[in-house]
Coordinates of C-alpha atoms in Angstrom, one line a residue:
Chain A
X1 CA -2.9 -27.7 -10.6
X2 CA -2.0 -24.0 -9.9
X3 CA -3.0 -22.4 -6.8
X4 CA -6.2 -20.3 -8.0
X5 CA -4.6 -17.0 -6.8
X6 CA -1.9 -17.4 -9.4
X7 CA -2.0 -16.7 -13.0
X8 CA -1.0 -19.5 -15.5
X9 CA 2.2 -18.4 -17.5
X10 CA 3.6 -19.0 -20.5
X11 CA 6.9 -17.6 -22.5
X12 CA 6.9 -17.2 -26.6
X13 CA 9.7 -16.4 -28.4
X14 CA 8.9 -14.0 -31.7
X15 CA 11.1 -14.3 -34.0
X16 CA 9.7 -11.8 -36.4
X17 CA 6.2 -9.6 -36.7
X18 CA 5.1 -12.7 -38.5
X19 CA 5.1 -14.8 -35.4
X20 CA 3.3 -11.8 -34.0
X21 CA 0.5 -11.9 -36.4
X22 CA 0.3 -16.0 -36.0
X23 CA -0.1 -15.4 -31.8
X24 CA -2.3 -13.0 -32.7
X25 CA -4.1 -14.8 -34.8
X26 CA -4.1 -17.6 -32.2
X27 CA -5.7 -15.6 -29.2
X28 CA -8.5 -14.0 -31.8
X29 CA -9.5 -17.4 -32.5
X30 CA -9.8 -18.2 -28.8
X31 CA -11.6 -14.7 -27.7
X32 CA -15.6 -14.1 -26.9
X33 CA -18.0 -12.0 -26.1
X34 CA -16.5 -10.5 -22.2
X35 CA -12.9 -11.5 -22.9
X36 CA -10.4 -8.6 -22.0
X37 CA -7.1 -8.9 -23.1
X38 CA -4.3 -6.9 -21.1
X39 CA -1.2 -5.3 -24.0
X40 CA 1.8 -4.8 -21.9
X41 CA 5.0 -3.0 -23.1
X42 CA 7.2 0.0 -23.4
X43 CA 6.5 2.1 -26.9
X44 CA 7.2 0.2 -29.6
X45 CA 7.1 -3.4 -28.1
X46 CA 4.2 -4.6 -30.3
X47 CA 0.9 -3.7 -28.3
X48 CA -0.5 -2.4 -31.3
X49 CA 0.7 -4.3 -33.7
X50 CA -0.7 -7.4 -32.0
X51 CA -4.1 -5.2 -31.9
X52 CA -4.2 -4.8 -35.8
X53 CA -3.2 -8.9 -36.0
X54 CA -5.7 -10.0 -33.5
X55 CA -8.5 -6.8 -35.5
X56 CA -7.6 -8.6 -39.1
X57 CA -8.1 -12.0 -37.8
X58 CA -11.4 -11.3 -36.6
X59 CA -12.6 -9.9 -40.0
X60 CA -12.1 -6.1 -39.6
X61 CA -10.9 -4.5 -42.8
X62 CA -9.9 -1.1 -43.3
X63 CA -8.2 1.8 -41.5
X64 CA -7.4 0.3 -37.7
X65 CA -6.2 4.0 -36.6
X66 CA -4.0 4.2 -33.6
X67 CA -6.2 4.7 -30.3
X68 CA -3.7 6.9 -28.5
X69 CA -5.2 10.3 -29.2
X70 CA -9.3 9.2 -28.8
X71 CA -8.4 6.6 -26.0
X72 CA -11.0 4.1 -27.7
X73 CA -11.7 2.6 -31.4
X74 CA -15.0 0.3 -31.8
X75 CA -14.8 -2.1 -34.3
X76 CA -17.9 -4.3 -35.5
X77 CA -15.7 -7.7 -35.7
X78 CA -17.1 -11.6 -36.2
X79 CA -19.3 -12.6 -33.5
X80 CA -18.9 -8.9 -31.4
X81 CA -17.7 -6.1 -31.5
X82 CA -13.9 -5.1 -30.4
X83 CA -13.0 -2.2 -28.1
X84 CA -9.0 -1.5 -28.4
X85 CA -8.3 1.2 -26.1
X86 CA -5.0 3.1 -25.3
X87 CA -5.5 4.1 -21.5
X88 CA -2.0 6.0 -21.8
X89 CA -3.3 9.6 -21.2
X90 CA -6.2 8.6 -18.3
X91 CA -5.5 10.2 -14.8
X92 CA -7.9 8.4 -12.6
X93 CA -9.2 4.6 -13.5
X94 CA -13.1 6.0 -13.1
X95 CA -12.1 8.0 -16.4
X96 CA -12.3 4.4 -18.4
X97 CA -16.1 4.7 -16.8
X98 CA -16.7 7.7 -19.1
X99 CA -15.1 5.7 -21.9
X100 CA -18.0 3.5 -21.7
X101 CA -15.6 0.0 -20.8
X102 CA -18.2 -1.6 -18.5
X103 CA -20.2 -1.4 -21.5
X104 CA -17.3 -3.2 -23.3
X105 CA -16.0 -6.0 -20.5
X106 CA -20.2 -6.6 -20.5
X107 CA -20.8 -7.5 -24.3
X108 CA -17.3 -6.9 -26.2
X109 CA -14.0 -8.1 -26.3
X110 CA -11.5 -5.6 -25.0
X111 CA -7.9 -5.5 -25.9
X112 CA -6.2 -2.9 -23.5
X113 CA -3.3 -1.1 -23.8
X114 CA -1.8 0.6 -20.5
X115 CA -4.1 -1.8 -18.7
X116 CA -2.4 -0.8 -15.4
X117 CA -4.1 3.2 -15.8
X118 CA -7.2 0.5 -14.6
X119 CA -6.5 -0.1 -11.1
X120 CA -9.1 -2.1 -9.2
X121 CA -11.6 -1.7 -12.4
X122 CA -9.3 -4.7 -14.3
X123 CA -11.5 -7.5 -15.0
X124 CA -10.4 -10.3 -12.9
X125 CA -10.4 -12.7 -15.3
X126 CA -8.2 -11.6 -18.2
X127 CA -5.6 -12.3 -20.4
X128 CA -2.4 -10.3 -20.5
X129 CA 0.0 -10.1 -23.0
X130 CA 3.5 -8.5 -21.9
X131 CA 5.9 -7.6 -24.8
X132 CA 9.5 -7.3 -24.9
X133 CA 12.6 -6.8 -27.1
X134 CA 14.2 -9.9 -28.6
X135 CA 17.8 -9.9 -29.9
X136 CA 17.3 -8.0 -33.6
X137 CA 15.1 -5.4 -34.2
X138 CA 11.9 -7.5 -35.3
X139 CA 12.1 -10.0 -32.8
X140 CA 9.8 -9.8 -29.3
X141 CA 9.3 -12.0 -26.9
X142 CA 5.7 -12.4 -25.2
X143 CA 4.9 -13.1 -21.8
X144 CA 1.1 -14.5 -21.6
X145 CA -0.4 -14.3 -18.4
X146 CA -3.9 -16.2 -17.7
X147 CA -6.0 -14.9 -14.6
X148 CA -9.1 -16.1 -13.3
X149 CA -11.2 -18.2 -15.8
X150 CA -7.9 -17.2 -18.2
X151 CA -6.1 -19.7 -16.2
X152 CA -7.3 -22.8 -17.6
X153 CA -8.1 -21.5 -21.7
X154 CA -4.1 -20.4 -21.7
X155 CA -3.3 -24.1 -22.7
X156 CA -5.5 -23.8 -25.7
X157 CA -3.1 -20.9 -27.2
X158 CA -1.3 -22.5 -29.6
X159 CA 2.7 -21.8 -29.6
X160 CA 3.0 -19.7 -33.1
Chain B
X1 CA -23.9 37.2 -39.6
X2 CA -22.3 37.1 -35.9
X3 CA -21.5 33.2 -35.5
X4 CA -20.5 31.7 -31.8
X5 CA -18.2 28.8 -31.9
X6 CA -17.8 26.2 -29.0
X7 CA -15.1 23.7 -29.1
X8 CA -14.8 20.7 -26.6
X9 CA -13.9 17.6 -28.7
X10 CA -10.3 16.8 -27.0
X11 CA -7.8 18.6 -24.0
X12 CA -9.1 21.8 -25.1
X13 CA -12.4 23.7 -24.0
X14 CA -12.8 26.9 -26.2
X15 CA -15.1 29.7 -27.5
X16 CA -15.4 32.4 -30.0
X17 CA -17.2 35.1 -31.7
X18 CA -16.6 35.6 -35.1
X19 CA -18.2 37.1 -38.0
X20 CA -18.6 36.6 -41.8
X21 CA -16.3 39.9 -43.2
X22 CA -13.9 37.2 -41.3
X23 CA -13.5 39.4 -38.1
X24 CA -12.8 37.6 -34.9
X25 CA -14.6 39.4 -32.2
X26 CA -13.2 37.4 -29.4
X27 CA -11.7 33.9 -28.8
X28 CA -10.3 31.8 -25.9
X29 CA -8.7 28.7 -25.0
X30 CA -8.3 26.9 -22.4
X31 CA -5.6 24.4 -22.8
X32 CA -2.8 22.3 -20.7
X33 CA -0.4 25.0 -22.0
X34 CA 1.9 27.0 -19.6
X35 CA 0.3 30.6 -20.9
X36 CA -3.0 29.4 -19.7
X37 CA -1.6 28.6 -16.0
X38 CA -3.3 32.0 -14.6
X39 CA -6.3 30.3 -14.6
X40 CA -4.7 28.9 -11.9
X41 CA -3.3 25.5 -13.5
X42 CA -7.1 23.6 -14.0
X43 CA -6.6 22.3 -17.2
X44 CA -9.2 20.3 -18.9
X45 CA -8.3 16.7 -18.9
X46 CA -10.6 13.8 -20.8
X47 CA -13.4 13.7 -18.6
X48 CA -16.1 15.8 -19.7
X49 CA -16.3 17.5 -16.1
X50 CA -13.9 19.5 -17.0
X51 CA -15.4 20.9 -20.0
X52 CA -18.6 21.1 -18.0
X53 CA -16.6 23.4 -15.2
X54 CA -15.0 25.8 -17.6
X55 CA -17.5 26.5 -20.8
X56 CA -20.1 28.5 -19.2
X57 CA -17.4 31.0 -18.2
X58 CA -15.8 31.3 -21.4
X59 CA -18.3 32.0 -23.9
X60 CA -19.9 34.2 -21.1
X61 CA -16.5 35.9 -21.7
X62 CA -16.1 35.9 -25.2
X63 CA -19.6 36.8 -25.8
X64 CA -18.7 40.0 -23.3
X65 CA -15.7 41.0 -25.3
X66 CA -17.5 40.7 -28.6
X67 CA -20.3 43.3 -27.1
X68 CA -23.0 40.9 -29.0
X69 CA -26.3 39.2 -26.8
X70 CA -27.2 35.9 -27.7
X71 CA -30.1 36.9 -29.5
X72 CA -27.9 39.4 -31.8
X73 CA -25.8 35.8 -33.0
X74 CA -27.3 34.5 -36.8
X75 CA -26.4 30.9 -35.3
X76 CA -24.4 28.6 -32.9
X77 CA -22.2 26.6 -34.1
X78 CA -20.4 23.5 -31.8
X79 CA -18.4 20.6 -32.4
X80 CA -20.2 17.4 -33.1
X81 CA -17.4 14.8 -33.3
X82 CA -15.1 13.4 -34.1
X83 CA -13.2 13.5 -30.9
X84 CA -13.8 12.3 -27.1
X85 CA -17.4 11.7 -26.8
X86 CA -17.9 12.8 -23.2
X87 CA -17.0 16.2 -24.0
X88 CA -18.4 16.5 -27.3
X89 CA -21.8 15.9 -25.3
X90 CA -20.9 18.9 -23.3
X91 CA -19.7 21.1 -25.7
X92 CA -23.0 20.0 -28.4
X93 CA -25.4 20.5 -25.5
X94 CA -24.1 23.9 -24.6
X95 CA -24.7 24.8 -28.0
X96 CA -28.2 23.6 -28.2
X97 CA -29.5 24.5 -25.4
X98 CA -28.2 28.4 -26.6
X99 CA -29.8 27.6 -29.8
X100 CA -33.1 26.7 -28.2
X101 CA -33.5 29.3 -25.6
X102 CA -32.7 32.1 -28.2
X103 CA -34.2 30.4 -31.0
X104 CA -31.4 30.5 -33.4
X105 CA -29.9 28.2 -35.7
X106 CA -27.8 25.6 -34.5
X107 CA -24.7 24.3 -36.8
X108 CA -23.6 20.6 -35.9
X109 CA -19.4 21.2 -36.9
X110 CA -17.2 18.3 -37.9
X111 CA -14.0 19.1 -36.2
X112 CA -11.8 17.9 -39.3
X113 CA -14.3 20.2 -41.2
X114 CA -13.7 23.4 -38.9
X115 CA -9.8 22.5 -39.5
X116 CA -10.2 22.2 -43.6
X117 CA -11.7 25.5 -43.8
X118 CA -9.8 27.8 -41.2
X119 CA -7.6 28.7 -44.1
X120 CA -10.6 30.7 -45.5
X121 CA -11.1 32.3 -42.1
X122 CA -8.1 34.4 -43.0
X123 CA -8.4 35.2 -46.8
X124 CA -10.7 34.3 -49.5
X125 CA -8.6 31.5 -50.7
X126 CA -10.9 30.0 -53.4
X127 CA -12.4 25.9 -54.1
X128 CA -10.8 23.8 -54.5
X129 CA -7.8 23.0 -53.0
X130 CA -5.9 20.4 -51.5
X131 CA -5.9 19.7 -47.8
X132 CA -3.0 18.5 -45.7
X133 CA -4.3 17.9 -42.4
X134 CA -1.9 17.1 -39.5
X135 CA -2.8 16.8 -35.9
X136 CA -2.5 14.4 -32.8
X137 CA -5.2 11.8 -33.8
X138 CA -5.2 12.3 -37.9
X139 CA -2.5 12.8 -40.6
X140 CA -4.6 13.2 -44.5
X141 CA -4.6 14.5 -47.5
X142 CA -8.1 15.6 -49.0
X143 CA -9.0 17.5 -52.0
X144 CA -11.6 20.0 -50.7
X145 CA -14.0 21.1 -53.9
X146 CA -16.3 23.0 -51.5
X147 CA -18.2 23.3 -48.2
X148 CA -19.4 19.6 -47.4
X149 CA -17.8 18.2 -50.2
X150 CA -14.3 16.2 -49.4
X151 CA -12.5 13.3 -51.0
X152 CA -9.8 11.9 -49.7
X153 CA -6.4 11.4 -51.3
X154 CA -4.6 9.1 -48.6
X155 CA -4.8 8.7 -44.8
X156 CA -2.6 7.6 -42.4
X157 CA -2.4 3.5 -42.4
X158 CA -1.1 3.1 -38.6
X159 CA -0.4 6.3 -36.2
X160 CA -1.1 9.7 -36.9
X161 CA 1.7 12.3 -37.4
X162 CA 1.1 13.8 -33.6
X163 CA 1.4 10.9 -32.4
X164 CA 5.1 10.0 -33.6
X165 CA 5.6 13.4 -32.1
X166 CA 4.4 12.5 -28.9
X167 CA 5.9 9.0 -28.5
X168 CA 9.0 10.4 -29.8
X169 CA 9.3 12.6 -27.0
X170 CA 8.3 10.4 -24.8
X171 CA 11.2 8.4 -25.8
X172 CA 13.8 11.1 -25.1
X173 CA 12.7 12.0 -21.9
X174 CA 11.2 15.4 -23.1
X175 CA 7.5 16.7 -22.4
X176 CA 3.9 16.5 -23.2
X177 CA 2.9 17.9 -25.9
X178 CA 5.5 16.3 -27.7
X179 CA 5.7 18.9 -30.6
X180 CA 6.6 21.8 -29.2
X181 CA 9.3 19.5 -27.2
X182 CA 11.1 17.8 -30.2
X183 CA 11.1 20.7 -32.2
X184 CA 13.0 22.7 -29.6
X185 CA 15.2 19.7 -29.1
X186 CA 16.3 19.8 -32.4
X187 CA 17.0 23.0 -33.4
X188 CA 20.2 22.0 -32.1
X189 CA 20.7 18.8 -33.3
X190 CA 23.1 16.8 -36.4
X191 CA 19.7 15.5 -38.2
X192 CA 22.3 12.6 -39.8
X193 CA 24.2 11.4 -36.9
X194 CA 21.2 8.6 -36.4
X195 CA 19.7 7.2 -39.5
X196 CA 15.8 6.9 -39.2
X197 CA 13.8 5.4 -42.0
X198 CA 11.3 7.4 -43.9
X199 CA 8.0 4.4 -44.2
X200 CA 6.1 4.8 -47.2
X201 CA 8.5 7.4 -49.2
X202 CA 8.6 6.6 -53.1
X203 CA 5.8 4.0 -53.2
X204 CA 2.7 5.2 -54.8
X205 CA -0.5 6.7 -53.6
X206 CA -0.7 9.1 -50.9
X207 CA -1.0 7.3 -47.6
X208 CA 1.4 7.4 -44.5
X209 CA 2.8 5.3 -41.5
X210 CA 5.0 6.7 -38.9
X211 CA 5.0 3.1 -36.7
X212 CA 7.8 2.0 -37.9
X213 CA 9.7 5.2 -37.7
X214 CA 8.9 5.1 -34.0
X215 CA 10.1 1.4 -33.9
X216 CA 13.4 2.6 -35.2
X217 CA 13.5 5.4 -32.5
X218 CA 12.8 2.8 -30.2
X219 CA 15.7 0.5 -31.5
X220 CA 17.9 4.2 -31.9
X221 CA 17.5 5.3 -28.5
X222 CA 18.3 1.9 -26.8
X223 CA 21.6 1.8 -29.0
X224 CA 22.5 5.2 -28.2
X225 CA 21.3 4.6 -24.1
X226 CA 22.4 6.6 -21.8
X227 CA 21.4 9.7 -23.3
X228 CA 23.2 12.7 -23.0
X229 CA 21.5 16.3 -24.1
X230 CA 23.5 16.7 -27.5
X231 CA 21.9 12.7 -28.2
X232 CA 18.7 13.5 -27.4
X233 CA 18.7 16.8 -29.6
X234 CA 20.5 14.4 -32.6
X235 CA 17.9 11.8 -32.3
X236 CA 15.2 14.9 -32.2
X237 CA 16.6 16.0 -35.1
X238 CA 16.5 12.9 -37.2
X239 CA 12.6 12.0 -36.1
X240 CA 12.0 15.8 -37.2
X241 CA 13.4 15.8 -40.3
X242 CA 12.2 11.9 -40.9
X243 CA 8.6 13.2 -40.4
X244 CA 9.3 16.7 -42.8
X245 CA 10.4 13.6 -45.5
X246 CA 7.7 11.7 -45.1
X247 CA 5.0 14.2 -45.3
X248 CA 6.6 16.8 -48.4
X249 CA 7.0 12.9 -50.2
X250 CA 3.3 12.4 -49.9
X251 CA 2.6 15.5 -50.8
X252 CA 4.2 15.6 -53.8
X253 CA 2.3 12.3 -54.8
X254 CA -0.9 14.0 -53.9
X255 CA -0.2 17.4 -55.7
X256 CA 0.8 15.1 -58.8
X257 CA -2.3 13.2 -59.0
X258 CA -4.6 17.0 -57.7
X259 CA -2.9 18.0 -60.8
X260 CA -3.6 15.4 -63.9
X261 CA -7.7 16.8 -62.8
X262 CA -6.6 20.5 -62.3
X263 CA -4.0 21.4 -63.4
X264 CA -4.0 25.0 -63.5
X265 CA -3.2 27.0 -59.6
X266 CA -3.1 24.4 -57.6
X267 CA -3.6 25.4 -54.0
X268 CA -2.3 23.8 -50.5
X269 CA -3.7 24.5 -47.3
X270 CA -2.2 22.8 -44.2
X271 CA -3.9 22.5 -41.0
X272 CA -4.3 21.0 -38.0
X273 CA -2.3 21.0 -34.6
X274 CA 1.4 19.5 -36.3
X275 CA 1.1 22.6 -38.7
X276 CA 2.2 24.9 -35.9
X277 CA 6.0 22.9 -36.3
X278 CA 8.0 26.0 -37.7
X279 CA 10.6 23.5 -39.3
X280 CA 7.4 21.5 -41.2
X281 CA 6.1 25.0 -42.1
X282 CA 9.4 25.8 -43.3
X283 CA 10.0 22.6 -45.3
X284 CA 6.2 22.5 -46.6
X285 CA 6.8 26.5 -48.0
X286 CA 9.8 24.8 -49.9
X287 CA 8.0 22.6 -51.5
X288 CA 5.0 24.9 -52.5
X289 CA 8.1 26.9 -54.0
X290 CA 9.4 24.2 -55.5
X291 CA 6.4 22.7 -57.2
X292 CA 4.6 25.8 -58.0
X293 CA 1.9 25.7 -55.6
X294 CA 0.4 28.3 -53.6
X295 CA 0.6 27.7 -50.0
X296 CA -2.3 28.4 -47.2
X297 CA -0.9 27.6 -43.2
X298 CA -2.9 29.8 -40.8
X299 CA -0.7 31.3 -38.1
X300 CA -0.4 28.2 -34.9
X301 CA -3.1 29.8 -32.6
X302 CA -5.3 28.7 -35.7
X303 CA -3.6 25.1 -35.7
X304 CA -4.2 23.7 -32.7
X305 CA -7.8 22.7 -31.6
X306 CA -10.1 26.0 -31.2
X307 CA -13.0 27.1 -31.1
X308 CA -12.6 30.7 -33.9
X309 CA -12.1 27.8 -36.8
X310 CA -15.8 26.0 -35.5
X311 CA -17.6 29.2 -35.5
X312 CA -15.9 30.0 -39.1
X313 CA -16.9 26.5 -40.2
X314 CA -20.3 27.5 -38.7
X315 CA -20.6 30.5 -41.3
X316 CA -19.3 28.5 -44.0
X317 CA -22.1 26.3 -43.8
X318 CA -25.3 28.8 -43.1
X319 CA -24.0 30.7 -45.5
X320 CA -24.3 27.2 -48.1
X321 CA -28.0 26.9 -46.3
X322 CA -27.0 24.2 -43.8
X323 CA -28.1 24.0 -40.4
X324 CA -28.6 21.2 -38.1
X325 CA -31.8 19.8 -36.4
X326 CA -31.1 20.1 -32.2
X327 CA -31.5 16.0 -32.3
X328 CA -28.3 16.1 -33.9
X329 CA -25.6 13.3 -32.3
X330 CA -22.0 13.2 -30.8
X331 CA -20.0 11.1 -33.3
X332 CA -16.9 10.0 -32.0
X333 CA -15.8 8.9 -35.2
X334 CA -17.3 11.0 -38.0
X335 CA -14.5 10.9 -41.0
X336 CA -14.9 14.0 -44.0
X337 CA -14.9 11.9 -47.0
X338 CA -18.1 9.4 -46.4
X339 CA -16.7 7.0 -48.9
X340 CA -13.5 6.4 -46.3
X341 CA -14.6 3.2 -45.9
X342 CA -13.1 2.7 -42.3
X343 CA -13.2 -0.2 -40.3
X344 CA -14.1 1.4 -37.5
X345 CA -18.3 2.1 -37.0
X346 CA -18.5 5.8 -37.7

């Protein structure tokens, strides 16, 4: 049993943006109502890619635009809705307030990219998601970070 | 008819007079742009406080400099959406609350919409025509048959154009906005020293993706790391001219299938924030000239987000007999063509 100050941890290899898509497909299966999900990684590591995965598997067809430029996209998904927001261009973590992500952590799922831009307005019990380069240029490799109640539902992720 | 236009739906918080023999009276912007640092460097950021600060003053400005009172103006005219909804409340409620004090009409303006017609602030160019429409957070192409009436062509499938702009320069170490930055970065650069892939080019219809063009950046400038200046102006170079690919080859699809419907004078109009890239203007004019096409860009003041293109848009549509009831709402998402489809809730 972990200490419950410290996050369960788990390292996946991905291959390929198919093994992407079957993690993400993984987490959307395990995801409710409050869940907020943490997208770490320099540009191009996968953040959004993972977001369009884990959108798809949770029935939302259509465009899944980018949220860089409107900081938030609302999706009406199976169960809830889905908030994917791109905090990159936020000054000051009371800005998410004005983004309406209380609203979000209270009834949503959240998946969050630039999660640090929250500061002390993180949800405490979360899931991140760190992504980094593999060895060719598909491959990643994801970090998966359970905190708080996320400690004990990382074992049900199932290795894609 | 004397029109004022009020534009908060992103970074920028504008205002404008204009009227309908297409004179602009007055218009200002208030950007995060170095010619606006006399205001003494408050830009307006995301939060709506900052469009709250700064509106007041400036259409209190423009409407001095156009010599018009706000009961002289035939309407008000403000951006509705789609945008940042924080300041699209400010911008809307400004608008109204004009519009109900004066009691005149009140025009609720789809940004994209203000942006498809700004071409026909500056000369009568006649319905329809075909719409490219390039900025930060959208990258289409629409066939406009009149005011309120869009249909869209092909849409961007991941990130929008402004954005591979922005990342881009991110990438190399240049500034924000990334435009302006990699274009100046490459007007030095070997566009075929790194070899970028062009996503989409040759496969039918008329959508784009520029993800995987920044992935290969990605891959490009960790290969190429550390990066010295003539680098970072060759890898410029190639996401420039990667980008000019990728949009004159979806063009071309959309002109092809604008034309099996009409094919006589076909028209494209280009818009929207990325149209103020003078190598995309210049590769775009190429390929009017080379398809036969007669080519609408308004000058880059009119190309980035402002407020002279929503009072036009506000014209546009009294003129066609629409106005808007003051219970109209903010839309954050509010896409032109209504059959779009997105997965998004509009």
């Amino acid at each position: 049993m972990l200490p419950p100050s410290e996050p369960a941890r788990r390292e996946i290899v991905l291959p390929d943006i198919h093994a992407t898509e079957r993690l993400a497909s993984a987490v959307a299966g395990l995801a409710r109502p409050g869940d907020a999900i943490a997208l770490i990684g320099d540009l191009g590591a996968g953040k959004t890619t993972f977001a369009r995965f884990f959108l798809a598997a949770r029935g939302v067809r259509g465009d899944v635009p980018s949220p860089t430029f409107t900081l938030v996209q609302v999706y009406a998904a199976a169960a809830c809705e889905v908030w994917h927001f791109d905090l990159y261009r936020l000054n000051a973590p009371g800005e998410a307030i004005e983004l309406g992500i209380e609203e979000a952590f209270a009834t949503a799922i959240s998946l969050i990219e630039w999660p640090d831009r929250l500061g002390p307005l993180l949800p405490p019990d979360r899931l991140a998601i760190a992504f980094g380069f593999g060895g060719t240029a598909d491959a990643r490799h994801a970090t998966l970070e359970g905190f708080g109640a996320w400690r004990a539902r990382l074992a049900a992720v199932a290795a894609p | 008819m004397i029109v004022l236009g009020i534009e908060t739906s992103c970074d920028e918080t504008a205002a404008a007079v204009v009227d309908d023999t297409r004179r602009i009276r007055a218009e200002t912007v208030l950007s995060q742009t170095a010619e606006h640092r006399p205001y003494g460097g408050v830009v307006p950021e995301i939060a709506a406080r900052s469009h709250i600060d700064h509106l007041d003053r400036l259409i209190g400005e423009v409407m001095a400099e156009a010599g018009v009172a706000y009961r002289d103006l035939d309407g008000i005219a403000a951006t509705a959406g789609p945008g940042l909804i924080g300041g699209l409340i400010v911008g809307l409620m400004t608008g109204k609350a004009i519009a109900a004090v004066h009691a005149r009409p009140f025009v609720a303006v789809n940004h994209l919409e203000a942006h498809a017609l700004s071409a026909r602030l500056l000369s009568a160019v006649p319905f329809p025509y075909l719409l490219l429409l390039i900025s930060g957070g959208h990258c289409q192409l629409l066939v406009i048959e009149g005011v309120g009436r869009y249909r869209r062509l092909g849409t961007t499938i991941d990130d929008a154009v402004g954005e591979a702009f922005d990342k881009g320069a991110k990438m190399l170490g240049l500034g924000y906005p990334g435009g302006p930055a990699i274009e100046a970065a490459a007007a030095t650069g070997d566009p075929d020293r790194f070899q970028l892939p062009r996503p989409l080019i040759g496969r039918p219809g008329c959508d784009f993706s520029f993800a995987g063009l920044k992935t290969a950046l990605v891959h490009a400038v960790r290969a190429a790391a550390p990066l010295d200046a003539a680098t970072v102006a060759d890898l410029a170079a190639a996401l420039q001219t990667a980008i000019g690919d990728v949009l004159c080859d979806r063009t071309r699809h959309a002109l092809a299938a604008y034309r099996v419907a009409r094919p006589a004078e076909p028209t494209l109009v280009v818009a929207g924030g990325v149209a103020a890239n003078r190598y995309l203007r210049d590769r775009l004019a190429a390929l009017a000239a080379e398809t036969d096409v007669t080519l609408h860009i308004p000058p880059p003041r009119l190309c980035t987000d402002n407020a002279t293109m929503v009072a036009w848009a506000g014209i546009e549509r009294l003129q066609a007999g629409l106005s808007d009831r003051l219970d109209a709402p903010a839309r954050a998402r509010w896409p032109l063509d209504p059959a779009a489809a997105p997965g998004a809730k509009a």
